[in-house]
């Protein structure tokens, strides 16, 4: 059993719905999964006490990446986080009509690399909310669990 932390930022609830689906699925497989909004988790202690960290954020903006306010504390704090060597992955909801589709995944993975976190698998990019993308989300969760 792994201790997994999911932390998300979500404006309209789409990324949140993915986070909750991941939590439910991985908990159902016997893992201890904590799921919280980024606003409620102190950035510096993000990975402390967890085997695996999953970070997620949507993006808003047209030619530049604009992260939700909930994610603000994380934007500049990666260098201070305890993620070096930690098993990590990223996910996001987005809209494939935008050029920077699910760019929150790219942003988070860049930060993981900068602090030498261990990226377990390519980030999950979901077009819209969880219910209509269940198969994709569950397949990603199972691949992730197989790497823990
Ligand atoms: C002004 C605006 C800009 C957006 N920019 C992007 C974008 O660059 N990339 C993307 O994938 N989605 C973009 N979106 C779509 C949202 O990120 C998408 O609806 C997402 O599902 C919202 O997730 P959330 O509810 O978790 O915040 C944009 C939406 C709006 C209204």
PDB file of C-alpha atoms and ligand atoms in Angstrom:
ATOM      1  CA  UNK A   1       0.000   0.000   0.000  1.00  0.00           C
ATOM      2  CA  UNK A   2       1.361   3.408  -0.968  1.00  0.00           C
ATOM      3  CA  UNK A   3       0.660   6.780   0.584  1.00  0.00           C
ATOM      4  CA  UNK A   4      -0.340   9.032  -2.287  1.00  0.00           C
ATOM      5  CA  UNK A   5      -0.962  12.757  -2.178  1.00  0.00           C
ATOM      6  CA  UNK A   6      -3.095  14.465  -4.822  1.00  0.00           C
ATOM      7  CA  UNK A   7      -3.057  18.275  -4.872  1.00  0.00           C
ATOM      8  CA  UNK A   8      -5.020  20.183  -7.472  1.00  0.00           C
ATOM      9  CA  UNK A   9      -6.017  23.678  -8.579  1.00  0.00           C
ATOM     10  CA  UNK A  10      -9.288  23.944 -10.436  1.00  0.00           C
ATOM     11  CA  UNK A  11     -11.463  26.891 -11.429  1.00  0.00           C
ATOM     12  CA  UNK A  12     -14.664  25.291 -12.731  1.00  0.00           C
ATOM     13  CA  UNK A  13     -14.218  21.884 -11.106  1.00  0.00           C
ATOM     14  CA  UNK A  14     -12.941  19.841 -14.066  1.00  0.00           C
ATOM     15  CA  UNK A  15      -9.464  19.132 -12.685  1.00  0.00           C
ATOM     16  CA  UNK A  16     -11.063  18.569  -9.296  1.00  0.00           C
ATOM     17  CA  UNK A  17     -13.338  15.918 -10.803  1.00  0.00           C
ATOM     18  CA  UNK A  18     -10.288  14.082 -12.190  1.00  0.00           C
ATOM     19  CA  UNK A  19      -8.536  14.310  -8.812  1.00  0.00           C
ATOM     20  CA  UNK A  20     -11.568  12.810  -7.093  1.00  0.00           C
ATOM     21  CA  UNK A  21     -11.864  10.015  -9.638  1.00  0.00           C
ATOM     22  CA  UNK A  22      -8.181   9.162  -9.183  1.00  0.00           C
ATOM     23  CA  UNK A  23      -8.585   9.185  -5.410  1.00  0.00           C
ATOM     24  CA  UNK A  24     -11.608   6.922  -5.500  1.00  0.00           C
ATOM     25  CA  UNK A  25      -9.977   4.465  -7.889  1.00  0.00           C
ATOM     26  CA  UNK A  26      -6.618   4.266  -6.128  1.00  0.00           C
ATOM     27  CA  UNK A  27      -8.238   4.069  -2.689  1.00  0.00           C
ATOM     28  CA  UNK A  28     -10.345   1.220  -4.011  1.00  0.00           C
ATOM     29  CA  UNK A  29      -7.105  -0.580  -4.872  1.00  0.00           C
ATOM     30  CA  UNK A  30      -6.047  -0.361  -1.224  1.00  0.00           C
ATOM     31  CA  UNK A  31      -3.835   2.730  -1.290  1.00  0.00           C
ATOM     32  CA  UNK A  32      -3.966   5.560   1.218  1.00  0.00           C
ATOM     33  CA  UNK A  33      -4.857   8.583  -0.927  1.00  0.00           C
ATOM     34  CA  UNK A  34      -5.109  12.143   0.322  1.00  0.00           C
ATOM     35  CA  UNK A  35      -6.772  14.609  -2.071  1.00  0.00           C
ATOM     36  CA  UNK A  36      -6.823  18.364  -1.455  1.00  0.00           C
ATOM     37  CA  UNK A  37      -7.071  21.745  -3.110  1.00  0.00           C
ATOM     38  CA  UNK A  38      -3.672  23.444  -3.460  1.00  0.00           C
ATOM     39  CA  UNK A  39      -4.971  26.309  -1.350  1.00  0.00           C
ATOM     40  CA  UNK A  40      -5.124  23.986   1.648  1.00  0.00           C
ATOM     41  CA  UNK A  41      -1.696  22.305   1.387  1.00  0.00           C
ATOM     42  CA  UNK A  42       1.483  24.084   2.400  1.00  0.00           C
ATOM     43  CA  UNK A  43       3.848  23.976  -0.556  1.00  0.00           C
ATOM     44  CA  UNK A  44       7.058  23.323   1.387  1.00  0.00           C
ATOM     45  CA  UNK A  45       5.749  20.181   3.056  1.00  0.00           C
ATOM     46  CA  UNK A  46       4.031  18.850  -0.028  1.00  0.00           C
ATOM     47  CA  UNK A  47       5.757  15.488  -0.230  1.00  0.00           C
ATOM     48  CA  UNK A  48       6.552  14.896   3.426  1.00  0.00           C
ATOM     49  CA  UNK A  49       5.154  11.566   4.579  1.00  0.00           C
ATOM     50  CA  UNK A  50       4.000  10.487   1.106  1.00  0.00           C
ATOM     51  CA  UNK A  51       5.458   7.898  -1.296  1.00  0.00           C
ATOM     52  CA  UNK A  52       4.014   9.611  -4.343  1.00  0.00           C
ATOM     53  CA  UNK A  53       2.803  13.108  -5.218  1.00  0.00           C
ATOM     54  CA  UNK A  54       0.360  13.968  -8.010  1.00  0.00           C
ATOM     55  CA  UNK A  55       0.032  17.651  -8.813  1.00  0.00           C
ATOM     56  CA  UNK A  56      -2.567  19.093 -11.127  1.00  0.00           C
ATOM     57  CA  UNK A  57      -3.675  22.414 -12.493  1.00  0.00           C
ATOM     58  CA  UNK A  58      -5.725  23.758 -15.356  1.00  0.00           C
ATOM     59  CA  UNK A  59      -4.484  26.800 -17.277  1.00  0.00           C
ATOM     60  CA  UNK A  60      -6.253  29.913 -18.415  1.00  0.00           C
ATOM     61  CA  UNK A  61      -4.880  32.305 -21.019  1.00  0.00           C
ATOM     62  CA  UNK A  62      -4.469  32.334 -24.757  1.00  0.00           C
ATOM     63  CA  UNK A  63      -0.826  32.826 -25.729  1.00  0.00           C
ATOM     64  CA  UNK A  64       0.601  32.656 -22.205  1.00  0.00           C
ATOM     65  CA  UNK A  65       0.015  30.220 -19.389  1.00  0.00           C
ATOM     66  CA  UNK A  66      -2.135  31.633 -16.629  1.00  0.00           C
ATOM     67  CA  UNK A  67      -2.412  29.423 -13.588  1.00  0.00           C
ATOM     68  CA  UNK A  68      -5.433  29.549 -11.257  1.00  0.00           C
ATOM     69  CA  UNK A  69      -5.119  31.639  -8.088  1.00  0.00           C
ATOM     70  CA  UNK A  70      -5.299  28.453  -6.020  1.00  0.00           C
ATOM     71  CA  UNK A  71      -1.970  27.417  -7.526  1.00  0.00           C
ATOM     72  CA  UNK A  72      -0.196  30.730  -6.844  1.00  0.00           C
ATOM     73  CA  UNK A  73       1.638  29.500  -3.767  1.00  0.00           C
ATOM     74  CA  UNK A  74       3.121  26.646  -5.811  1.00  0.00           C
ATOM     75  CA  UNK A  75       4.269  28.682  -8.749  1.00  0.00           C
ATOM     76  CA  UNK A  76       7.436  29.985  -7.125  1.00  0.00           C
ATOM     77  CA  UNK A  77       7.868  27.422  -4.381  1.00  0.00           C
ATOM     78  CA  UNK A  78       9.019  24.321  -6.250  1.00  0.00           C
ATOM     79  CA  UNK A  79      12.676  24.889  -5.388  1.00  0.00           C
ATOM     80  CA  UNK A  80      11.760  24.780  -1.690  1.00  0.00           C
ATOM     81  CA  UNK A  81       9.628  21.660  -1.924  1.00  0.00           C
ATOM     82  CA  UNK A  82      10.739  18.302  -0.607  1.00  0.00           C
ATOM     83  CA  UNK A  83      10.309  16.540  -3.941  1.00  0.00           C
ATOM     84  CA  UNK A  84      13.879  15.529  -4.790  1.00  0.00           C
ATOM     85  CA  UNK A  85      13.832  11.823  -5.639  1.00  0.00           C
ATOM     86  CA  UNK A  86      10.104  11.642  -4.868  1.00  0.00           C
ATOM     87  CA  UNK A  87       7.853   9.609  -7.182  1.00  0.00           C
ATOM     88  CA  UNK A  88       5.684  12.189  -8.946  1.00  0.00           C
ATOM     89  CA  UNK A  89       3.289  12.699 -11.824  1.00  0.00           C
ATOM     90  CA  UNK A  90       1.127  15.508 -13.190  1.00  0.00           C
ATOM     91  CA  UNK A  91      -2.365  15.765 -14.607  1.00  0.00           C
ATOM     92  CA  UNK A  92      -4.736  18.433 -15.842  1.00  0.00           C
ATOM     93  CA  UNK A  93      -8.020  19.116 -17.462  1.00  0.00           C
ATOM     94  CA  UNK A  94      -7.920  21.361 -20.505  1.00  0.00           C
ATOM     95  CA  UNK A  95      -9.606  22.152 -23.769  1.00  0.00           C
ATOM     96  CA  UNK A  96      -7.969  20.635 -26.844  1.00  0.00           C
ATOM     97  CA  UNK A  97      -9.161  23.637 -28.865  1.00  0.00           C
ATOM     98  CA  UNK A  98      -6.395  25.692 -27.236  1.00  0.00           C
ATOM     99  CA  UNK A  99      -2.854  25.675 -28.580  1.00  0.00           C
ATOM    100  CA  UNK A 100      -1.383  25.283 -25.088  1.00  0.00           C
ATOM    101  CA  UNK A 101      -3.519  22.220 -24.378  1.00  0.00           C
ATOM    102  CA  UNK A 102      -3.232  21.132 -20.745  1.00  0.00           C
ATOM    103  CA  UNK A 103      -0.118  23.254 -20.373  1.00  0.00           C
ATOM    104  CA  UNK A 104      -0.368  22.853 -16.609  1.00  0.00           C
ATOM    105  CA  UNK A 105       1.105  19.369 -17.121  1.00  0.00           C
ATOM    106  CA  UNK A 106       4.108  20.852 -18.949  1.00  0.00           C
ATOM    107  CA  UNK A 107       4.543  23.488 -16.258  1.00  0.00           C
ATOM    108  CA  UNK A 108       4.481  20.983 -13.402  1.00  0.00           C
ATOM    109  CA  UNK A 109       6.777  18.495 -15.165  1.00  0.00           C
ATOM    110  CA  UNK A 110       9.345  21.233 -15.809  1.00  0.00           C
ATOM    111  CA  UNK A 111       9.318  22.041 -12.108  1.00  0.00           C
ATOM    112  CA  UNK A 112       9.625  18.359 -11.162  1.00  0.00           C
ATOM    113  CA  UNK A 113      12.668  18.058 -13.412  1.00  0.00           C
ATOM    114  CA  UNK A 114      14.248  21.162 -11.901  1.00  0.00           C
ATOM    115  CA  UNK A 115      14.120  19.632  -8.400  1.00  0.00           C
ATOM    116  CA  UNK A 116      15.086  16.120  -9.599  1.00  0.00           C
ATOM    117  CA  UNK A 117      11.801  14.495  -8.727  1.00  0.00           C
ATOM    118  CA  UNK A 118      11.220  11.059 -10.267  1.00  0.00           C
ATOM    119  CA  UNK A 119       8.523  11.434 -12.931  1.00  0.00           C
ATOM    120  CA  UNK A 120       6.747   8.064 -13.006  1.00  0.00           C
ATOM    121  CA  UNK A 121       4.940   8.484 -16.330  1.00  0.00           C
ATOM    122  CA  UNK A 122       3.807  11.081 -18.853  1.00  0.00           C
ATOM    123  CA  UNK A 123       1.242  13.454 -17.435  1.00  0.00           C
ATOM    124  CA  UNK A 124      -2.465  12.873 -17.927  1.00  0.00           C
ATOM    125  CA  UNK A 125      -4.209  15.395 -20.202  1.00  0.00           C
ATOM    126  CA  UNK A 126      -7.984  15.235 -20.099  1.00  0.00           C
ATOM    127  CA  UNK A 127     -10.231  17.113 -22.520  1.00  0.00           C
ATOM    128  CA  UNK A 128     -12.964  18.347 -20.176  1.00  0.00           C
ATOM    129  CA  UNK A 129     -14.241  16.723 -17.004  1.00  0.00           C
ATOM    130  CA  UNK A 130     -13.802  13.255 -15.501  1.00  0.00           C
ATOM    131  CA  UNK A 131     -17.117  11.484 -16.176  1.00  0.00           C
ATOM    132  CA  UNK A 132     -16.831  11.521 -19.975  1.00  0.00           C
ATOM    133  CA  UNK A 133     -13.149  10.490 -19.835  1.00  0.00           C
ATOM    134  CA  UNK A 134     -13.335   7.734 -17.243  1.00  0.00           C
ATOM    135  CA  UNK A 135     -11.558   5.016 -19.251  1.00  0.00           C
ATOM    136  CA  UNK A 136      -8.577   7.285 -19.981  1.00  0.00           C
ATOM    137  CA  UNK A 137      -8.285   8.338 -16.332  1.00  0.00           C
ATOM    138  CA  UNK A 138      -8.542   4.804 -14.922  1.00  0.00           C
ATOM    139  CA  UNK A 139      -5.987   3.475 -17.424  1.00  0.00           C
ATOM    140  CA  UNK A 140      -3.549   6.218 -16.407  1.00  0.00           C
ATOM    141  CA  UNK A 141      -4.119   5.515 -12.703  1.00  0.00           C
ATOM    142  CA  UNK A 142      -3.469   1.804 -13.216  1.00  0.00           C
ATOM    143  CA  UNK A 143      -0.257   2.492 -15.140  1.00  0.00           C
ATOM    144  CA  UNK A 144       0.873   4.810 -12.368  1.00  0.00           C
ATOM    145  CA  UNK A 145       0.112   2.236  -9.667  1.00  0.00           C
ATOM    146  CA  UNK A 146       2.079  -0.396 -11.583  1.00  0.00           C
ATOM    147  CA  UNK A 147       5.154   1.838 -11.268  1.00  0.00           C
ATOM    148  CA  UNK A 148       4.987   2.380  -7.512  1.00  0.00           C
TER     149      UNK A 148
HETATM  150  C1  LIG B   1      -9.896  32.354 -21.528  1.00  0.00           C
HETATM  151  C2  LIG B   1      -9.635  30.872 -21.443  1.00  0.00           C
HETATM  152  C3  LIG B   1      -8.380  30.390 -21.707  1.00  0.00           C
HETATM  153  C4  LIG B   1      -8.099  29.020 -21.658  1.00  0.00           C
HETATM  154  N1  LIG B   1      -6.847  28.571 -21.990  1.00  0.00           N
HETATM  155  C5  LIG B   1      -6.614  27.236 -22.064  1.00  0.00           C
HETATM  156  C6  LIG B   1      -5.353  26.754 -22.501  1.00  0.00           C
HETATM  157  O1  LIG B   1      -4.431  27.489 -22.827  1.00  0.00           O
HETATM  158  N2  LIG B   1      -5.175  25.403 -22.556  1.00  0.00           N
HETATM  159  C7  LIG B   1      -6.171  24.535 -22.244  1.00  0.00           C
HETATM  160  O2  LIG B   1      -5.949  23.324 -22.323  1.00  0.00           O
HETATM  161  N3  LIG B   1      -7.381  24.966 -21.818  1.00  0.00           N
HETATM  162  C8  LIG B   1      -7.617  26.301 -21.723  1.00  0.00           C
HETATM  163  N4  LIG B   1      -8.848  26.755 -21.302  1.00  0.00           N
HETATM  164  C9  LIG B   1      -9.862  25.788 -20.901  1.00  0.00           C
HETATM  165  C10 LIG B   1      -9.864  25.412 -19.433  1.00  0.00           C
HETATM  166  O3  LIG B   1      -8.553  25.228 -18.920  1.00  0.00           O
HETATM  167  C11 LIG B   1     -10.672  24.132 -19.341  1.00  0.00           C
HETATM  168  O4  LIG B   1     -12.037  24.478 -19.436  1.00  0.00           O
HETATM  169  C12 LIG B   1     -10.439  23.287 -18.103  1.00  0.00           C
HETATM  170  O5  LIG B   1     -11.222  22.116 -18.195  1.00  0.00           O
HETATM  171  C13 LIG B   1     -10.777  24.002 -16.821  1.00  0.00           C
HETATM  172  O6  LIG B   1     -10.446  23.170 -15.760  1.00  0.00           O
HETATM  173  P1  LIG B   1     -10.769  23.534 -14.236  1.00  0.00           P
HETATM  174  O7  LIG B   1     -12.265  23.571 -14.112  1.00  0.00           O
HETATM  175  O8  LIG B   1     -10.160  22.456 -13.446  1.00  0.00           O
HETATM  176  O9  LIG B   1     -10.142  24.859 -13.970  1.00  0.00           O
HETATM  177  C14 LIG B   1      -9.123  28.117 -21.341  1.00  0.00           C
HETATM  178  C15 LIG B   1     -10.424  28.604 -21.062  1.00  0.00           C
HETATM  179  C16 LIG B   1     -10.682  29.962 -21.123  1.00  0.00           C
HETATM  180  C17 LIG B   1     -12.085  30.432 -20.852  1.00  0.00           C
END
